[in-house]
């Protein structure tokens, strides 16, 4: 009888299958992002543009600031691959420098404005959950944001940059100062639901400081929105810098950006079209690549998006 029981127990015993390895969130996002072929293509374009801006000046004997007086307004040739301007400056060297300058301005401004918008937007929403005094503070901060949104920032930025000689560092500063309000208002509307969540309330009653609640609990919960906002901010900043420089209100000589190259070529569009269309082509590559990447990130980070497919 005892042996029969042992045999039956051996038959009943079912080997437990090894538990499946859990997929991390970053790996999940990577898989969903990789399914968007255009987004992957956009990453390769941005990577190629960064490589071009870093190593491009080493590929030519000409410096972007040194003119060649023997080739004034020359079309593309073996010595000057993208041709030269009327002043004799090599366009290949200037485009490689200009792409790097535009990318630096775009990424730096977008990262800083996103960080400021995240902190201000979540803080404004958090104050609204702190009773009557907090709600008054929320109204004050919203009033400041709305006031800054209606200020004609374009004219102020143009006057500041023109008054200080077209420094690209100053251009980044003023673009950051006047570029975070719109995103902060969107983030505030999204953070209003997060401030009512149990973990935020629990942290508040446990005595966790407001700064830690904002930085460790509220901001990470809108991380996907911030990543997409930052990516789209790069595109918007590059276009803004190009517009300012095209109008002669942004980066000034001897420095070069894609906007200054396009602005300098508007008078010779028909006689020397390469001076306009080559910088315009690189500007189009930047904006298209960033738009593709933003679409891919939206599909990867949005759990309700069907474009990313099943993880």
PDB file of C-alpha atoms in Angstrom:
ATOM      1  CA  UNK A   1       0.000   0.000   0.000  1.00  0.00           C
ATOM      2  CA  UNK A   2       2.816   2.301   0.892  1.00  0.00           C
ATOM      3  CA  UNK A   3       4.636   1.571  -2.365  1.00  0.00           C
ATOM      4  CA  UNK A   4       1.423   2.265  -4.350  1.00  0.00           C
ATOM      5  CA  UNK A   5       1.094   5.653  -2.672  1.00  0.00           C
ATOM      6  CA  UNK A   6       4.701   6.532  -3.494  1.00  0.00           C
ATOM      7  CA  UNK A   7       4.176   5.538  -7.139  1.00  0.00           C
ATOM      8  CA  UNK A   8       0.969   7.576  -7.383  1.00  0.00           C
ATOM      9  CA  UNK A   9       2.732  10.603  -5.860  1.00  0.00           C
ATOM     10  CA  UNK A  10       5.526  10.256  -8.423  1.00  0.00           C
ATOM     11  CA  UNK A  11       2.921  10.118 -11.209  1.00  0.00           C
ATOM     12  CA  UNK A  12       1.041  13.138  -9.853  1.00  0.00           C
ATOM     13  CA  UNK A  13       4.144  15.218  -9.350  1.00  0.00           C
ATOM     14  CA  UNK A  14       4.469  17.518 -12.352  1.00  0.00           C
ATOM     15  CA  UNK A  15       7.774  19.241 -12.960  1.00  0.00           C
ATOM     16  CA  UNK A  16       7.418  22.958 -12.566  1.00  0.00           C
ATOM     17  CA  UNK A  17       8.458  24.746 -15.769  1.00  0.00           C
ATOM     18  CA  UNK A  18      11.202  27.328 -15.347  1.00  0.00           C
ATOM     19  CA  UNK A  19       9.759  30.795 -14.891  1.00  0.00           C
ATOM     20  CA  UNK A  20      10.026  33.060 -17.921  1.00  0.00           C
ATOM     21  CA  UNK A  21      12.510  35.889 -17.654  1.00  0.00           C
ATOM     22  CA  UNK A  22      10.701  39.197 -17.231  1.00  0.00           C
ATOM     23  CA  UNK A  23      11.240  41.779 -19.930  1.00  0.00           C
ATOM     24  CA  UNK A  24      12.458  45.099 -18.591  1.00  0.00           C
ATOM     25  CA  UNK A  25      10.565  48.242 -19.509  1.00  0.00           C
ATOM     26  CA  UNK A  26      13.520  49.683 -21.428  1.00  0.00           C
ATOM     27  CA  UNK A  27      13.811  46.520 -23.503  1.00  0.00           C
ATOM     28  CA  UNK A  28      10.066  46.594 -24.129  1.00  0.00           C
ATOM     29  CA  UNK A  29      10.260  50.207 -25.300  1.00  0.00           C
ATOM     30  CA  UNK A  30      13.260  49.364 -27.501  1.00  0.00           C
ATOM     31  CA  UNK A  31      11.381  46.511 -29.188  1.00  0.00           C
ATOM     32  CA  UNK A  32       8.346  48.680 -29.857  1.00  0.00           C
ATOM     33  CA  UNK A  33      10.514  51.542 -31.142  1.00  0.00           C
ATOM     34  CA  UNK A  34      12.477  49.220 -33.418  1.00  0.00           C
ATOM     35  CA  UNK A  35       9.269  48.093 -35.160  1.00  0.00           C
ATOM     36  CA  UNK A  36       8.869  51.625 -36.536  1.00  0.00           C
ATOM     37  CA  UNK A  37      11.242  51.523 -39.507  1.00  0.00           C
ATOM     38  CA  UNK A  38      11.003  55.256 -40.171  1.00  0.00           C
ATOM     39  CA  UNK A  39      11.968  56.010 -36.568  1.00  0.00           C
ATOM     40  CA  UNK A  40      15.020  53.767 -36.839  1.00  0.00           C
ATOM     41  CA  UNK A  41      15.848  55.479 -40.128  1.00  0.00           C
ATOM     42  CA  UNK A  42      15.560  58.837 -38.343  1.00  0.00           C
ATOM     43  CA  UNK A  43      18.054  57.721 -35.689  1.00  0.00           C
ATOM     44  CA  UNK A  44      20.536  56.771 -38.409  1.00  0.00           C
ATOM     45  CA  UNK A  45      20.060  60.160 -40.079  1.00  0.00           C
ATOM     46  CA  UNK A  46      20.706  62.060 -36.840  1.00  0.00           C
ATOM     47  CA  UNK A  47      23.727  59.878 -36.127  1.00  0.00           C
ATOM     48  CA  UNK A  48      25.036  60.537 -39.646  1.00  0.00           C
ATOM     49  CA  UNK A  49      24.546  64.291 -39.235  1.00  0.00           C
ATOM     50  CA  UNK A  50      26.417  64.256 -35.922  1.00  0.00           C
ATOM     51  CA  UNK A  51      29.289  62.343 -37.531  1.00  0.00           C
ATOM     52  CA  UNK A  52      29.246  64.793 -40.446  1.00  0.00           C
ATOM     53  CA  UNK A  53      29.408  67.798 -38.108  1.00  0.00           C
ATOM     54  CA  UNK A  54      32.276  66.300 -36.079  1.00  0.00           C
ATOM     55  CA  UNK A  55      34.433  64.803 -38.807  1.00  0.00           C
ATOM     56  CA  UNK A  56      33.347  66.942 -41.772  1.00  0.00           C
ATOM     57  CA  UNK A  57      35.799  69.784 -41.020  1.00  0.00           C
ATOM     58  CA  UNK A  58      38.635  67.222 -40.959  1.00  0.00           C
ATOM     59  CA  UNK A  59      37.726  65.977 -44.448  1.00  0.00           C
ATOM     60  CA  UNK A  60      38.448  69.281 -46.174  1.00  0.00           C
ATOM     61  CA  UNK A  61      41.490  71.494 -46.207  1.00  0.00           C
ATOM     62  CA  UNK A  62      39.311  74.593 -45.859  1.00  0.00           C
ATOM     63  CA  UNK A  63      38.196  76.170 -42.618  1.00  0.00           C
ATOM     64  CA  UNK A  64      34.667  77.537 -42.475  1.00  0.00           C
ATOM     65  CA  UNK A  65      36.002  81.020 -41.634  1.00  0.00           C
ATOM     66  CA  UNK A  66      38.846  81.158 -44.191  1.00  0.00           C
ATOM     67  CA  UNK A  67      37.947  82.372 -47.711  1.00  0.00           C
ATOM     68  CA  UNK A  68      39.515  81.132 -50.931  1.00  0.00           C
ATOM     69  CA  UNK A  69      39.966  84.277 -53.033  1.00  0.00           C
ATOM     70  CA  UNK A  70      40.817  82.222 -56.114  1.00  0.00           C
ATOM     71  CA  UNK A  71      37.332  80.620 -56.139  1.00  0.00           C
ATOM     72  CA  UNK A  72      34.703  83.268 -55.530  1.00  0.00           C
ATOM     73  CA  UNK A  73      31.198  81.895 -56.076  1.00  0.00           C
ATOM     74  CA  UNK A  74      32.522  78.684 -57.611  1.00  0.00           C
ATOM     75  CA  UNK A  75      30.061  75.804 -58.249  1.00  0.00           C
ATOM     76  CA  UNK A  76      30.714  72.356 -56.703  1.00  0.00           C
ATOM     77  CA  UNK A  77      34.009  70.945 -57.965  1.00  0.00           C
ATOM     78  CA  UNK A  78      36.863  68.698 -56.933  1.00  0.00           C
ATOM     79  CA  UNK A  79      38.457  71.295 -54.662  1.00  0.00           C
ATOM     80  CA  UNK A  80      35.261  72.675 -53.137  1.00  0.00           C
ATOM     81  CA  UNK A  81      32.766  69.777 -52.983  1.00  0.00           C
ATOM     82  CA  UNK A  82      29.730  71.972 -52.229  1.00  0.00           C
ATOM     83  CA  UNK A  83      31.055  75.038 -54.070  1.00  0.00           C
ATOM     84  CA  UNK A  84      31.937  78.388 -52.526  1.00  0.00           C
ATOM     85  CA  UNK A  85      30.110  81.539 -51.579  1.00  0.00           C
ATOM     86  CA  UNK A  86      30.659  84.887 -53.267  1.00  0.00           C
ATOM     87  CA  UNK A  87      33.110  85.691 -50.492  1.00  0.00           C
ATOM     88  CA  UNK A  88      35.085  82.519 -51.284  1.00  0.00           C
ATOM     89  CA  UNK A  89      34.141  80.556 -48.154  1.00  0.00           C
ATOM     90  CA  UNK A  90      34.008  76.795 -48.687  1.00  0.00           C
ATOM     91  CA  UNK A  91      30.359  75.686 -48.425  1.00  0.00           C
ATOM     92  CA  UNK A  92      31.203  72.108 -47.339  1.00  0.00           C
ATOM     93  CA  UNK A  93      33.131  73.404 -44.311  1.00  0.00           C
ATOM     94  CA  UNK A  94      30.412  75.928 -43.529  1.00  0.00           C
ATOM     95  CA  UNK A  95      27.580  73.382 -43.794  1.00  0.00           C
ATOM     96  CA  UNK A  96      29.371  70.869 -41.551  1.00  0.00           C
ATOM     97  CA  UNK A  97      29.964  73.617 -38.985  1.00  0.00           C
ATOM     98  CA  UNK A  98      26.418  74.935 -39.366  1.00  0.00           C
ATOM     99  CA  UNK A  99      24.828  71.506 -38.881  1.00  0.00           C
ATOM    100  CA  UNK A 100      26.766  71.067 -35.652  1.00  0.00           C
ATOM    101  CA  UNK A 101      25.812  74.526 -34.432  1.00  0.00           C
ATOM    102  CA  UNK A 102      22.113  73.995 -35.212  1.00  0.00           C
ATOM    103  CA  UNK A 103      22.102  70.571 -33.489  1.00  0.00           C
ATOM    104  CA  UNK A 104      23.822  71.976 -30.387  1.00  0.00           C
ATOM    105  CA  UNK A 105      21.297  74.811 -30.145  1.00  0.00           C
ATOM    106  CA  UNK A 106      18.364  72.468 -30.797  1.00  0.00           C
ATOM    107  CA  UNK A 107      19.257  69.715 -28.322  1.00  0.00           C
ATOM    108  CA  UNK A 108      20.539  72.010 -25.550  1.00  0.00           C
ATOM    109  CA  UNK A 109      17.505  74.295 -25.686  1.00  0.00           C
ATOM    110  CA  UNK A 110      15.045  71.411 -25.886  1.00  0.00           C
ATOM    111  CA  UNK A 111      16.546  69.529 -22.921  1.00  0.00           C
ATOM    112  CA  UNK A 112      16.625  72.627 -20.712  1.00  0.00           C
ATOM    113  CA  UNK A 113      13.116  73.803 -21.601  1.00  0.00           C
ATOM    114  CA  UNK A 114      11.704  70.309 -21.003  1.00  0.00           C
ATOM    115  CA  UNK A 115      13.322  70.092 -17.573  1.00  0.00           C
ATOM    116  CA  UNK A 116      12.036  73.529 -16.562  1.00  0.00           C
ATOM    117  CA  UNK A 117       8.555  72.784 -17.916  1.00  0.00           C
ATOM    118  CA  UNK A 118       8.471  69.448 -16.060  1.00  0.00           C
ATOM    119  CA  UNK A 119       9.386  70.972 -12.706  1.00  0.00           C
ATOM    120  CA  UNK A 120       7.153  74.035 -13.035  1.00  0.00           C
ATOM    121  CA  UNK A 121       4.177  72.104 -14.452  1.00  0.00           C
ATOM    122  CA  UNK A 122       4.246  69.337 -11.848  1.00  0.00           C
ATOM    123  CA  UNK A 123       4.913  71.798  -8.998  1.00  0.00           C
ATOM    124  CA  UNK A 124       1.935  73.914 -10.066  1.00  0.00           C
ATOM    125  CA  UNK A 125      -0.312  70.853 -10.072  1.00  0.00           C
ATOM    126  CA  UNK A 126       1.110  69.594  -6.756  1.00  0.00           C
ATOM    127  CA  UNK A 127       0.411  72.885  -4.992  1.00  0.00           C
ATOM    128  CA  UNK A 128      -3.263  72.495  -5.888  1.00  0.00           C
ATOM    129  CA  UNK A 129      -3.482  69.438  -3.615  1.00  0.00           C
ATOM    130  CA  UNK A 130      -2.170  71.245  -0.528  1.00  0.00           C
ATOM    131  CA  UNK A 131      -5.368  72.912   0.613  1.00  0.00           C
ATOM    132  CA  UNK A 132      -6.636  76.492   0.177  1.00  0.00           C
ATOM    133  CA  UNK A 133      -3.172  78.064   0.426  1.00  0.00           C
ATOM    134  CA  UNK A 134      -1.816  75.626  -2.146  1.00  0.00           C
ATOM    135  CA  UNK A 135      -4.685  76.318  -4.526  1.00  0.00           C
ATOM    136  CA  UNK A 136      -3.972  80.040  -4.300  1.00  0.00           C
ATOM    137  CA  UNK A 137      -0.336  79.325  -5.144  1.00  0.00           C
ATOM    138  CA  UNK A 138      -1.478  77.197  -8.089  1.00  0.00           C
ATOM    139  CA  UNK A 139      -3.571  80.071  -9.415  1.00  0.00           C
ATOM    140  CA  UNK A 140      -0.657  82.496  -9.045  1.00  0.00           C
ATOM    141  CA  UNK A 141       1.722  80.200 -10.935  1.00  0.00           C
ATOM    142  CA  UNK A 142      -0.848  79.590 -13.669  1.00  0.00           C
ATOM    143  CA  UNK A 143      -1.328  83.338 -13.964  1.00  0.00           C
ATOM    144  CA  UNK A 144       2.428  83.824 -14.414  1.00  0.00           C
ATOM    145  CA  UNK A 145       2.575  81.088 -17.052  1.00  0.00           C
ATOM    146  CA  UNK A 146      -0.389  82.529 -18.956  1.00  0.00           C
ATOM    147  CA  UNK A 147       1.105  86.035 -18.766  1.00  0.00           C
ATOM    148  CA  UNK A 148       4.430  84.827 -20.162  1.00  0.00           C
ATOM    149  CA  UNK A 149       2.598  83.013 -22.963  1.00  0.00           C
ATOM    150  CA  UNK A 150       0.999  86.212 -24.268  1.00  0.00           C
ATOM    151  CA  UNK A 151       4.252  88.218 -24.249  1.00  0.00           C
ATOM    152  CA  UNK A 152       5.555  88.786 -27.811  1.00  0.00           C
ATOM    153  CA  UNK A 153       8.627  86.684 -27.165  1.00  0.00           C
ATOM    154  CA  UNK A 154       9.738  86.741 -30.807  1.00  0.00           C
ATOM    155  CA  UNK A 155      10.354  90.494 -30.690  1.00  0.00           C
ATOM    156  CA  UNK A 156      12.096  90.331 -27.304  1.00  0.00           C
ATOM    157  CA  UNK A 157      14.396  87.527 -28.433  1.00  0.00           C
ATOM    158  CA  UNK A 158      15.205  89.386 -31.653  1.00  0.00           C
ATOM    159  CA  UNK A 159      16.023  92.613 -29.791  1.00  0.00           C
ATOM    160  CA  UNK A 160      18.188  90.855 -27.194  1.00  0.00           C
ATOM    161  CA  UNK A 161      20.159  88.854 -29.755  1.00  0.00           C
ATOM    162  CA  UNK A 162      20.641  91.850 -32.034  1.00  0.00           C
ATOM    163  CA  UNK A 163      21.828  93.994 -29.130  1.00  0.00           C
ATOM    164  CA  UNK A 164      24.478  91.467 -28.050  1.00  0.00           C
ATOM    165  CA  UNK A 165      26.021  90.685 -31.449  1.00  0.00           C
ATOM    166  CA  UNK A 166      24.364  87.356 -32.284  1.00  0.00           C
ATOM    167  CA  UNK A 167      25.988  85.094 -29.691  1.00  0.00           C
ATOM    168  CA  UNK A 168      24.700  81.524 -30.047  1.00  0.00           C
ATOM    169  CA  UNK A 169      25.084  80.957 -26.287  1.00  0.00           C
ATOM    170  CA  UNK A 170      22.840  83.953 -25.635  1.00  0.00           C
ATOM    171  CA  UNK A 171      20.405  82.656 -28.254  1.00  0.00           C
ATOM    172  CA  UNK A 172      20.115  79.393 -26.307  1.00  0.00           C
ATOM    173  CA  UNK A 173      19.530  81.332 -23.093  1.00  0.00           C
ATOM    174  CA  UNK A 174      16.700  83.481 -24.426  1.00  0.00           C
ATOM    175  CA  UNK A 175      15.100  80.537 -26.247  1.00  0.00           C
ATOM    176  CA  UNK A 176      15.085  78.633 -22.950  1.00  0.00           C
ATOM    177  CA  UNK A 177      13.684  81.596 -21.010  1.00  0.00           C
ATOM    178  CA  UNK A 178      10.774  82.068 -23.420  1.00  0.00           C
ATOM    179  CA  UNK A 179      10.323  78.462 -24.559  1.00  0.00           C
ATOM    180  CA  UNK A 180       9.107  76.444 -21.560  1.00  0.00           C
ATOM    181  CA  UNK A 181       5.672  77.949 -20.790  1.00  0.00           C
ATOM    182  CA  UNK A 182       3.552  76.099 -23.356  1.00  0.00           C
ATOM    183  CA  UNK A 183       4.945  72.713 -22.352  1.00  0.00           C
ATOM    184  CA  UNK A 184       4.552  73.568 -18.659  1.00  0.00           C
ATOM    185  CA  UNK A 185       0.853  74.219 -19.124  1.00  0.00           C
ATOM    186  CA  UNK A 186       0.346  70.855 -20.858  1.00  0.00           C
ATOM    187  CA  UNK A 187       2.315  69.066 -18.148  1.00  0.00           C
ATOM    188  CA  UNK A 188       0.273  70.822 -15.441  1.00  0.00           C
ATOM    189  CA  UNK A 189      -2.983  69.509 -16.934  1.00  0.00           C
ATOM    190  CA  UNK A 190      -1.602  65.944 -17.001  1.00  0.00           C
ATOM    191  CA  UNK A 191      -0.069  66.130 -13.520  1.00  0.00           C
ATOM    192  CA  UNK A 192      -3.421  67.122 -11.970  1.00  0.00           C
ATOM    193  CA  UNK A 193      -4.526  63.474 -12.074  1.00  0.00           C
ATOM    194  CA  UNK A 194      -1.197  62.215 -10.722  1.00  0.00           C
ATOM    195  CA  UNK A 195      -1.357  64.469  -7.644  1.00  0.00           C
ATOM    196  CA  UNK A 196      -4.509  62.606  -6.533  1.00  0.00           C
ATOM    197  CA  UNK A 197      -2.881  59.155  -6.766  1.00  0.00           C
ATOM    198  CA  UNK A 198      -2.463  57.095  -3.598  1.00  0.00           C
ATOM    199  CA  UNK A 199       1.333  56.975  -3.655  1.00  0.00           C
ATOM    200  CA  UNK A 200       1.573  60.770  -3.813  1.00  0.00           C
ATOM    201  CA  UNK A 201      -0.883  61.169  -0.926  1.00  0.00           C
ATOM    202  CA  UNK A 202       0.922  58.509   1.096  1.00  0.00           C
ATOM    203  CA  UNK A 203       4.291  60.155   0.536  1.00  0.00           C
ATOM    204  CA  UNK A 204       2.882  63.491   1.648  1.00  0.00           C
ATOM    205  CA  UNK A 205       1.433  62.051   4.881  1.00  0.00           C
ATOM    206  CA  UNK A 206       4.708  60.236   5.567  1.00  0.00           C
ATOM    207  CA  UNK A 207       6.470  63.574   5.651  1.00  0.00           C
ATOM    208  CA  UNK A 208       8.394  63.268   2.389  1.00  0.00           C
ATOM    209  CA  UNK A 209       9.540  66.675   1.231  1.00  0.00           C
ATOM    210  CA  UNK A 210       7.738  68.323  -1.678  1.00  0.00           C
ATOM    211  CA  UNK A 211      10.899  68.334  -3.793  1.00  0.00           C
ATOM    212  CA  UNK A 212      11.342  64.578  -3.451  1.00  0.00           C
ATOM    213  CA  UNK A 213       7.661  63.953  -4.213  1.00  0.00           C
ATOM    214  CA  UNK A 214       7.944  66.007  -7.380  1.00  0.00           C
ATOM    215  CA  UNK A 215      11.249  64.555  -8.552  1.00  0.00           C
ATOM    216  CA  UNK A 216      10.809  60.903  -7.519  1.00  0.00           C
ATOM    217  CA  UNK A 217       7.066  60.300  -7.840  1.00  0.00           C
ATOM    218  CA  UNK A 218       5.355  62.808 -10.127  1.00  0.00           C
ATOM    219  CA  UNK A 219       7.916  63.620 -12.833  1.00  0.00           C
ATOM    220  CA  UNK A 220       8.763  59.930 -13.594  1.00  0.00           C
ATOM    221  CA  UNK A 221       5.064  59.215 -14.153  1.00  0.00           C
ATOM    222  CA  UNK A 222       5.001  61.665 -17.054  1.00  0.00           C
ATOM    223  CA  UNK A 223       8.386  60.543 -18.377  1.00  0.00           C
ATOM    224  CA  UNK A 224       6.984  59.284 -21.678  1.00  0.00           C
ATOM    225  CA  UNK A 225       5.386  62.665 -22.370  1.00  0.00           C
ATOM    226  CA  UNK A 226       8.631  64.444 -21.500  1.00  0.00           C
ATOM    227  CA  UNK A 227      10.675  62.314 -23.886  1.00  0.00           C
ATOM    228  CA  UNK A 228       8.290  63.036 -26.763  1.00  0.00           C
ATOM    229  CA  UNK A 229       8.124  66.720 -25.798  1.00  0.00           C
ATOM    230  CA  UNK A 230      11.907  66.962 -25.777  1.00  0.00           C
ATOM    231  CA  UNK A 231      12.197  65.308 -29.190  1.00  0.00           C
ATOM    232  CA  UNK A 232       9.629  67.606 -30.763  1.00  0.00           C
ATOM    233  CA  UNK A 233      11.334  70.527 -29.018  1.00  0.00           C
ATOM    234  CA  UNK A 234      14.522  69.847 -30.969  1.00  0.00           C
ATOM    235  CA  UNK A 235      12.639  70.245 -34.233  1.00  0.00           C
ATOM    236  CA  UNK A 236      10.884  73.426 -33.058  1.00  0.00           C
ATOM    237  CA  UNK A 237      14.132  74.960 -31.768  1.00  0.00           C
ATOM    238  CA  UNK A 238      16.069  74.231 -34.958  1.00  0.00           C
ATOM    239  CA  UNK A 239      13.295  75.851 -36.984  1.00  0.00           C
ATOM    240  CA  UNK A 240      13.191  78.861 -34.630  1.00  0.00           C
ATOM    241  CA  UNK A 241      16.966  79.316 -34.773  1.00  0.00           C
ATOM    242  CA  UNK A 242      16.873  79.027 -38.562  1.00  0.00           C
ATOM    243  CA  UNK A 243      14.122  81.645 -38.762  1.00  0.00           C
ATOM    244  CA  UNK A 244      15.990  84.097 -36.532  1.00  0.00           C
ATOM    245  CA  UNK A 245      19.271  83.599 -38.375  1.00  0.00           C
ATOM    246  CA  UNK A 246      17.558  83.786 -41.778  1.00  0.00           C
ATOM    247  CA  UNK A 247      16.188  87.203 -40.806  1.00  0.00           C
ATOM    248  CA  UNK A 248      19.613  88.292 -39.577  1.00  0.00           C
ATOM    249  CA  UNK A 249      18.528  88.233 -35.915  1.00  0.00           C
ATOM    250  CA  UNK A 250      20.173  84.998 -34.784  1.00  0.00           C
ATOM    251  CA  UNK A 251      23.700  83.650 -35.152  1.00  0.00           C
ATOM    252  CA  UNK A 252      26.009  86.244 -36.688  1.00  0.00           C
ATOM    253  CA  UNK A 253      29.289  86.040 -38.655  1.00  0.00           C
ATOM    254  CA  UNK A 254      31.955  84.785 -38.311  1.00  0.00           C
ATOM    255  CA  UNK A 255      29.889  82.002 -36.726  1.00  0.00           C
ATOM    256  CA  UNK A 256      27.677  79.954 -39.053  1.00  0.00           C
ATOM    257  CA  UNK A 257      24.394  78.068 -38.752  1.00  0.00           C
ATOM    258  CA  UNK A 258      22.032  76.637 -41.354  1.00  0.00           C
ATOM    259  CA  UNK A 259      19.847  79.719 -40.947  1.00  0.00           C
ATOM    260  CA  UNK A 260      22.678  82.130 -41.760  1.00  0.00           C
ATOM    261  CA  UNK A 261      23.609  80.072 -44.833  1.00  0.00           C
ATOM    262  CA  UNK A 262      20.010  80.145 -46.086  1.00  0.00           C
ATOM    263  CA  UNK A 263      19.713  83.851 -45.343  1.00  0.00           C
ATOM    264  CA  UNK A 264      22.919  84.608 -47.240  1.00  0.00           C
ATOM    265  CA  UNK A 265      21.768  82.613 -50.276  1.00  0.00           C
ATOM    266  CA  UNK A 266      18.393  84.263 -50.780  1.00  0.00           C
ATOM    267  CA  UNK A 267      19.837  86.896 -53.147  1.00  0.00           C
ATOM    268  CA  UNK A 268      21.663  84.362 -55.337  1.00  0.00           C
ATOM    269  CA  UNK A 269      18.988  81.673 -55.505  1.00  0.00           C
ATOM    270  CA  UNK A 270      18.948  81.619 -59.326  1.00  0.00           C
ATOM    271  CA  UNK A 271      22.593  82.447 -60.082  1.00  0.00           C
ATOM    272  CA  UNK A 272      24.094  80.096 -57.451  1.00  0.00           C
ATOM    273  CA  UNK A 273      21.329  77.657 -56.407  1.00  0.00           C
ATOM    274  CA  UNK A 274      23.734  75.283 -54.634  1.00  0.00           C
ATOM    275  CA  UNK A 275      24.200  77.910 -51.893  1.00  0.00           C
ATOM    276  CA  UNK A 276      20.512  77.609 -50.981  1.00  0.00           C
ATOM    277  CA  UNK A 277      19.500  74.055 -51.783  1.00  0.00           C
ATOM    278  CA  UNK A 278      22.400  72.262 -50.059  1.00  0.00           C
ATOM    279  CA  UNK A 279      21.830  73.897 -46.615  1.00  0.00           C
ATOM    280  CA  UNK A 280      18.062  73.530 -47.152  1.00  0.00           C
ATOM    281  CA  UNK A 281      18.547  69.812 -47.799  1.00  0.00           C
ATOM    282  CA  UNK A 282      20.449  69.345 -44.543  1.00  0.00           C
ATOM    283  CA  UNK A 283      17.796  71.345 -42.636  1.00  0.00           C
ATOM    284  CA  UNK A 284      15.101  69.103 -44.125  1.00  0.00           C
ATOM    285  CA  UNK A 285      17.044  66.019 -43.047  1.00  0.00           C
ATOM    286  CA  UNK A 286      17.170  67.274 -39.448  1.00  0.00           C
ATOM    287  CA  UNK A 287      13.461  68.091 -39.223  1.00  0.00           C
ATOM    288  CA  UNK A 288      12.371  64.877 -40.948  1.00  0.00           C
ATOM    289  CA  UNK A 289      14.628  62.689 -38.798  1.00  0.00           C
ATOM    290  CA  UNK A 290      13.415  64.270 -35.562  1.00  0.00           C
ATOM    291  CA  UNK A 291       9.777  63.911 -36.669  1.00  0.00           C
ATOM    292  CA  UNK A 292      10.323  60.201 -37.456  1.00  0.00           C
ATOM    293  CA  UNK A 293      11.973  59.632 -34.068  1.00  0.00           C
ATOM    294  CA  UNK A 294       9.152  61.434 -32.248  1.00  0.00           C
ATOM    295  CA  UNK A 295       6.561  59.217 -33.978  1.00  0.00           C
ATOM    296  CA  UNK A 296       8.525  56.112 -33.022  1.00  0.00           C
ATOM    297  CA  UNK A 297       8.825  57.216 -29.393  1.00  0.00           C
ATOM    298  CA  UNK A 298       5.101  57.941 -29.225  1.00  0.00           C
ATOM    299  CA  UNK A 299       4.299  54.449 -30.514  1.00  0.00           C
ATOM    300  CA  UNK A 300       6.834  52.856 -28.156  1.00  0.00           C
ATOM    301  CA  UNK A 301       5.866  54.707 -24.985  1.00  0.00           C
ATOM    302  CA  UNK A 302       2.095  54.851 -25.445  1.00  0.00           C
ATOM    303  CA  UNK A 303       0.575  51.553 -24.200  1.00  0.00           C
ATOM    304  CA  UNK A 304      -2.669  52.309 -26.064  1.00  0.00           C
ATOM    305  CA  UNK A 305      -0.938  52.764 -29.400  1.00  0.00           C
ATOM    306  CA  UNK A 306      -1.531  49.907 -31.828  1.00  0.00           C
ATOM    307  CA  UNK A 307       1.207  51.103 -34.171  1.00  0.00           C
ATOM    308  CA  UNK A 308       3.885  49.643 -31.910  1.00  0.00           C
ATOM    309  CA  UNK A 309       2.409  46.175 -32.193  1.00  0.00           C
ATOM    310  CA  UNK A 310       2.374  43.575 -29.420  1.00  0.00           C
ATOM    311  CA  UNK A 311       5.431  43.576 -27.162  1.00  0.00           C
TER     312      UNK A 311
END
